[in-house]
mmCIF file of C-alpha atoms in Angstrom:
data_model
loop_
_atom_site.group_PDB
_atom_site.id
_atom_site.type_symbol
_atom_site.label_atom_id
_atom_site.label_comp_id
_atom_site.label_asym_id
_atom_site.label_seq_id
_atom_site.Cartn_x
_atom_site.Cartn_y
_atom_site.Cartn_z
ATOM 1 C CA UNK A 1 -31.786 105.289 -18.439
ATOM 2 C CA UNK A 2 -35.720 105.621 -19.017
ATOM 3 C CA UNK A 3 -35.394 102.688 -21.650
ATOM 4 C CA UNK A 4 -33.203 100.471 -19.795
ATOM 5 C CA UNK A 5 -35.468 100.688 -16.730
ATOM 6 C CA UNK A 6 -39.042 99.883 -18.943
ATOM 7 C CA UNK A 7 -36.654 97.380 -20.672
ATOM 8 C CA UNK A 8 -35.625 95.482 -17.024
ATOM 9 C CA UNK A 9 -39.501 96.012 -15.907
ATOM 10 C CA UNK A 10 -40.324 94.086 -18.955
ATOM 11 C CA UNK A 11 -38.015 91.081 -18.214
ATOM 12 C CA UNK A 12 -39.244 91.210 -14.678
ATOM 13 C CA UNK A 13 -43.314 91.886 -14.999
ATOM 14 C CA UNK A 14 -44.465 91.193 -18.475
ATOM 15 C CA UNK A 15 -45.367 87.574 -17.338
ATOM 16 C CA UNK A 16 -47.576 89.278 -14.409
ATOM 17 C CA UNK A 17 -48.955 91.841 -16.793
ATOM 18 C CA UNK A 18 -50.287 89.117 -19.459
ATOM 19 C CA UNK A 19 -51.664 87.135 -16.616
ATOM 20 C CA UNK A 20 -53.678 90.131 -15.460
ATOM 21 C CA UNK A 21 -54.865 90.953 -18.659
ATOM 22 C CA UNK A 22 -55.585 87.583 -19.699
ATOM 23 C CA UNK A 23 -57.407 86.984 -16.636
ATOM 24 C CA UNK A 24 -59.010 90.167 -16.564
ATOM 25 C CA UNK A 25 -60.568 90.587 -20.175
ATOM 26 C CA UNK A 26 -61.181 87.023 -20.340
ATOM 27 C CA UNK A 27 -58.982 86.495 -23.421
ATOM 28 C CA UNK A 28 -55.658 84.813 -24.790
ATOM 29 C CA UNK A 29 -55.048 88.221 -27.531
ATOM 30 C CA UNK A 30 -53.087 90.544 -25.039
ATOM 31 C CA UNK A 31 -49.592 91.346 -26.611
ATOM 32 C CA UNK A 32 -50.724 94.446 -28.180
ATOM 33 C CA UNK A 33 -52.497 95.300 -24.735
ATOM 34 C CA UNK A 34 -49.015 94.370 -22.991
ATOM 35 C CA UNK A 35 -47.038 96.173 -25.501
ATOM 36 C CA UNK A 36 -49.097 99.368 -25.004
ATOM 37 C CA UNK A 37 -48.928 99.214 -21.149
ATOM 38 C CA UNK A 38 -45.184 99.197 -21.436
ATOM 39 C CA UNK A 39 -45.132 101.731 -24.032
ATOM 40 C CA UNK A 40 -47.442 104.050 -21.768
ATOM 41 C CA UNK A 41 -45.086 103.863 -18.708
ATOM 42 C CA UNK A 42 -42.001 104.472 -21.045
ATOM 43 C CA UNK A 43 -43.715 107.878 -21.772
ATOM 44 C CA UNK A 44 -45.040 108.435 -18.197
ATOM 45 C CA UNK A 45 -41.738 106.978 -16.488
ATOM 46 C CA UNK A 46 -41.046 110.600 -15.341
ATOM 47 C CA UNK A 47 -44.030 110.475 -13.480
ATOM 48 C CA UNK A 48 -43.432 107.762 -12.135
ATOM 49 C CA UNK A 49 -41.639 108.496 -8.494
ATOM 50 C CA UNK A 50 -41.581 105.552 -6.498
ATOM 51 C CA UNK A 51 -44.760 105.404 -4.383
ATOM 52 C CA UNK A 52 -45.798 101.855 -4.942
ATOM 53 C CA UNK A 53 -44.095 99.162 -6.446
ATOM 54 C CA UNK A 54 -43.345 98.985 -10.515
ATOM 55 C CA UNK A 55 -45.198 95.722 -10.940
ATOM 56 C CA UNK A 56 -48.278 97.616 -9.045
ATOM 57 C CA UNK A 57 -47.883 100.736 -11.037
ATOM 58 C CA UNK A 58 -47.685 98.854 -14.477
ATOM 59 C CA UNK A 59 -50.715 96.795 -13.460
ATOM 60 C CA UNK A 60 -52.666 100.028 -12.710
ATOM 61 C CA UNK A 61 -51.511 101.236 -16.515
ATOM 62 C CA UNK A 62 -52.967 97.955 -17.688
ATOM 63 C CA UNK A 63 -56.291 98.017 -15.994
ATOM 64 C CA UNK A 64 -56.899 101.352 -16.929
ATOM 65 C CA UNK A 65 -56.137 100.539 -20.520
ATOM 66 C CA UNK A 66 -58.444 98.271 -20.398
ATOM 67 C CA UNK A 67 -61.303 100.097 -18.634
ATOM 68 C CA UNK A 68 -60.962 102.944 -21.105
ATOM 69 C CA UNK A 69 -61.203 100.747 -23.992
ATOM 70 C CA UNK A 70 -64.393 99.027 -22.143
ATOM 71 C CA UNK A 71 -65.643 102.706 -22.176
ATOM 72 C CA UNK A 72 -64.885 103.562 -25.557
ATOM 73 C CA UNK A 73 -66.125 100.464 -27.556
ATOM 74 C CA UNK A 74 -67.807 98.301 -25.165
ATOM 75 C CA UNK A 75 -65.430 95.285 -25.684
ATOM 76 C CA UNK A 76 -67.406 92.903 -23.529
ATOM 77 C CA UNK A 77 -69.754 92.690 -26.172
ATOM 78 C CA UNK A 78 -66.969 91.696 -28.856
ATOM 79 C CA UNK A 79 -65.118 89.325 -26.498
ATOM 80 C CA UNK A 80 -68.017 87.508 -24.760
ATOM 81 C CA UNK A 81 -68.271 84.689 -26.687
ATOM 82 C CA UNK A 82 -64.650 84.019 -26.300
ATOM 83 C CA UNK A 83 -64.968 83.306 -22.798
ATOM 84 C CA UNK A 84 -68.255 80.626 -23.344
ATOM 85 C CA UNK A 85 -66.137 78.808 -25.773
ATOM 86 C CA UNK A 86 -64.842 76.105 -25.110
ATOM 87 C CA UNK A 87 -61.006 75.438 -25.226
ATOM 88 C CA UNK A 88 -59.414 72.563 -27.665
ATOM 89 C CA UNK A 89 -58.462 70.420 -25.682
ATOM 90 C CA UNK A 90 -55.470 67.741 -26.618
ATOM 91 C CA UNK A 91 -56.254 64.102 -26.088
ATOM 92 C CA UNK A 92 -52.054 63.624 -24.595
ATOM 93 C CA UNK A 93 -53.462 62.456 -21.342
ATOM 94 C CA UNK A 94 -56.840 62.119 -19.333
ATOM 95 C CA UNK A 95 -55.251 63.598 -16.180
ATOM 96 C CA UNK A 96 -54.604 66.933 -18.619
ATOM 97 C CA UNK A 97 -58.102 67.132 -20.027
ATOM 98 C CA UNK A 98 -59.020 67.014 -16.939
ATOM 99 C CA UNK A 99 -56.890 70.137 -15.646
ATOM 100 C CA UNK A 100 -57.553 71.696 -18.330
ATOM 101 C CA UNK A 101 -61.564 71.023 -17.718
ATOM 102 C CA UNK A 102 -60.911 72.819 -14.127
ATOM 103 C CA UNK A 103 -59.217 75.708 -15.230
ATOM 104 C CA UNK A 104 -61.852 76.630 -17.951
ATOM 105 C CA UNK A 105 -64.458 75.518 -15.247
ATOM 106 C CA UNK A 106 -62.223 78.520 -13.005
ATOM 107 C CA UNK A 107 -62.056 80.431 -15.808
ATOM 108 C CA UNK A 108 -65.546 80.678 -16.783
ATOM 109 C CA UNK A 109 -66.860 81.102 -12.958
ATOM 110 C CA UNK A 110 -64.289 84.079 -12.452
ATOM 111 C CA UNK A 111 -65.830 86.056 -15.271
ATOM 112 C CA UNK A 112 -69.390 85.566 -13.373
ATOM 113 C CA UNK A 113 -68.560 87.618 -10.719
ATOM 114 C CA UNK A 114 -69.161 91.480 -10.615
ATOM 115 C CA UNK A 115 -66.055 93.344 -12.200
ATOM 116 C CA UNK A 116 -64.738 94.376 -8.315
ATOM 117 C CA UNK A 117 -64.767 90.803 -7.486
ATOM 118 C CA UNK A 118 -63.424 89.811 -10.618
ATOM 119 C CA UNK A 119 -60.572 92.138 -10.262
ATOM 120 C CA UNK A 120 -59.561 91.163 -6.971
ATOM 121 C CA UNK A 121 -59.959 87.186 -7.025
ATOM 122 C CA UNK A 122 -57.406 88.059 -10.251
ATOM 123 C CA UNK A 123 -54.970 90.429 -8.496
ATOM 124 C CA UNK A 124 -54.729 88.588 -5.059
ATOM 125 C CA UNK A 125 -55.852 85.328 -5.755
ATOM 126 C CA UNK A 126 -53.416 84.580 -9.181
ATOM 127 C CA UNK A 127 -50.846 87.213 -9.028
ATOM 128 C CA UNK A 128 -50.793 87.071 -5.438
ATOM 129 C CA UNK A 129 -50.407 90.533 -5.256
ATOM 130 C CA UNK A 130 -50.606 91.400 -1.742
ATOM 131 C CA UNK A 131 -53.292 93.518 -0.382
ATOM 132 C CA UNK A 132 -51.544 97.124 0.014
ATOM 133 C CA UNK A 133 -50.458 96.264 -3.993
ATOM 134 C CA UNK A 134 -53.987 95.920 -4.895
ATOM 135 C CA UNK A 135 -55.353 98.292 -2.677
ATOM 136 C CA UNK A 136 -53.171 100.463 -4.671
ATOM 137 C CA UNK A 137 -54.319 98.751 -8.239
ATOM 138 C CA UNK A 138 -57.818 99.443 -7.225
ATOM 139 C CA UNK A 139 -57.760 102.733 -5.500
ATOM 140 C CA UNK A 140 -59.224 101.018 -2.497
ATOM 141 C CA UNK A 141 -57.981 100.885 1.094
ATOM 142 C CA UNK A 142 -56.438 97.513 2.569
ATOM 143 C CA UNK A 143 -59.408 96.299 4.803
ATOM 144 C CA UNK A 144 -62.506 96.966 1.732
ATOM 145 C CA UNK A 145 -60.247 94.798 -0.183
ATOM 146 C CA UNK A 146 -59.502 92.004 2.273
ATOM 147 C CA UNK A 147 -63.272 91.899 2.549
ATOM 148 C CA UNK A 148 -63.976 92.139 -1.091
ATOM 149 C CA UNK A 149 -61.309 89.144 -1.269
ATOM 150 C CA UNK A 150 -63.299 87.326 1.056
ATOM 151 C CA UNK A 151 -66.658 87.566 -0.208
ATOM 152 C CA UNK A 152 -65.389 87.006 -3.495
ATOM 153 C CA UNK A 153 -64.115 83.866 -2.948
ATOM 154 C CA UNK A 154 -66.780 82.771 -1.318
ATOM 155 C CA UNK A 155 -69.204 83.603 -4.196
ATOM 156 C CA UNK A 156 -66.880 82.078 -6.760
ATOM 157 C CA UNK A 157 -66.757 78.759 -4.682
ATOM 158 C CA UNK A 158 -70.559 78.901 -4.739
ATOM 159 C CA UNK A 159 -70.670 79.356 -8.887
ATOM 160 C CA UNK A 160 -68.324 76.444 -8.468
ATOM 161 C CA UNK A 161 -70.177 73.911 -6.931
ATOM 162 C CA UNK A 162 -73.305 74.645 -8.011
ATOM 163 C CA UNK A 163 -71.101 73.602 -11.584
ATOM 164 C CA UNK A 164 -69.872 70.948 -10.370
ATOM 165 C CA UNK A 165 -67.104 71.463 -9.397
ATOM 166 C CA UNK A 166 -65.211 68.799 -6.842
ATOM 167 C CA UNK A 167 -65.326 70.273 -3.408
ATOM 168 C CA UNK A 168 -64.221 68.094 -0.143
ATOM 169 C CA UNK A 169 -67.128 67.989 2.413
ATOM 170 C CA UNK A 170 -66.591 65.633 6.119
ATOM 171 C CA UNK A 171 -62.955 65.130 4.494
ATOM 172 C CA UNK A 172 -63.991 63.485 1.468
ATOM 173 C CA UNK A 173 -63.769 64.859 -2.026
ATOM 174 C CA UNK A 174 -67.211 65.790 -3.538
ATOM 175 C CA UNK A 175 -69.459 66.773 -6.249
ATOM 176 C CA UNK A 176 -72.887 68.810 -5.812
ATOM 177 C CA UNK A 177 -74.445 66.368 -8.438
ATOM 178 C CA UNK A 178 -72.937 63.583 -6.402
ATOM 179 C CA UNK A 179 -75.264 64.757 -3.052
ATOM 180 C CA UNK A 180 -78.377 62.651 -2.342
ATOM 181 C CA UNK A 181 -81.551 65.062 -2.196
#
């Protein structure tokens, strides 16, 4: 029963988990992460009794994967320069350079904010967890992270204008570099 259950949760959240993860340690190398998070709940399943939802509760195995290894071996450090790079991009079409432009653009300006705004812009703003999930995720009650939400969001659209990032002002679709002085 234990295995069929991990193996259903994996057809079902294993997408959300690798987006997290991806998002959250600012790197494309997460199977083994995913794999252990999955293997972790398969030994803790019997602990597991119901309180939040699975996708929340493997999410919460995940970060705290993660934060222990941050603890243990300072990872940042090793994976730092993998979030500066810059991606290959393929020459198929401009319009897809150009998303693909954005979404490093996003990419890079998420991993500028602190690690608690980080971790919420990832959990509400791109899973679209909602806030009692994440409140759970982050041990946090529902209005500090509706706040936290907020305020990140607003930061991250300041680190993304003041890149140059497109942003519609009077109506009209923008860049900072683009303004008169």
């Amino acid at each position: 029963m234990t295995n069929h259950k991990i193996e259903e949760w994996f057809q079902l959240y294993e997408r959300d988990i690798t987006s997290f993860l991806t998002y959250y340690i600012g790197s494309m190398d997460v199977e083994d992460l995913v794999q252990e998070t999955f293997m972790i709940a398969m030994k803790k399943m019997s602990g597991f009794r119901g309180q939040s939802h699975p996708k929340t509760w493997l999410i919460s195995i995940a970060r705290n994967k993660v934060v222990d290894g941050y603890r243990r071996r300072k990872v940042w450090e090793k994976i730092k320069h993998l979030v500066l790079r810059e991606p290959k991009y393929s020459n198929e079409l401009e319009e897809q350079t150009i998303l693909n432009q954005e979404i490093h653009q996003l990419y890079k300006a998420i991993h500028q904010l602190s690690p608690q705004y980080k971790e919420v812009v990832i959990l509400r703003g791109i899973l679209e967890l909602t806030a009692k999930e994440v409140s759970e995720v982050m041990k946090s009650n529902v209005n500090h992270v509706n706040v936290m939400f907020h305020r990140a969001l607003k930061q991250l659209r300041e680190i993304l204008v003041e890149g140059g990032f497109p942003y519609e002002e009077n109506g009209e679709l923008t860049r900072k570099s683009e303004k008169t002085s």
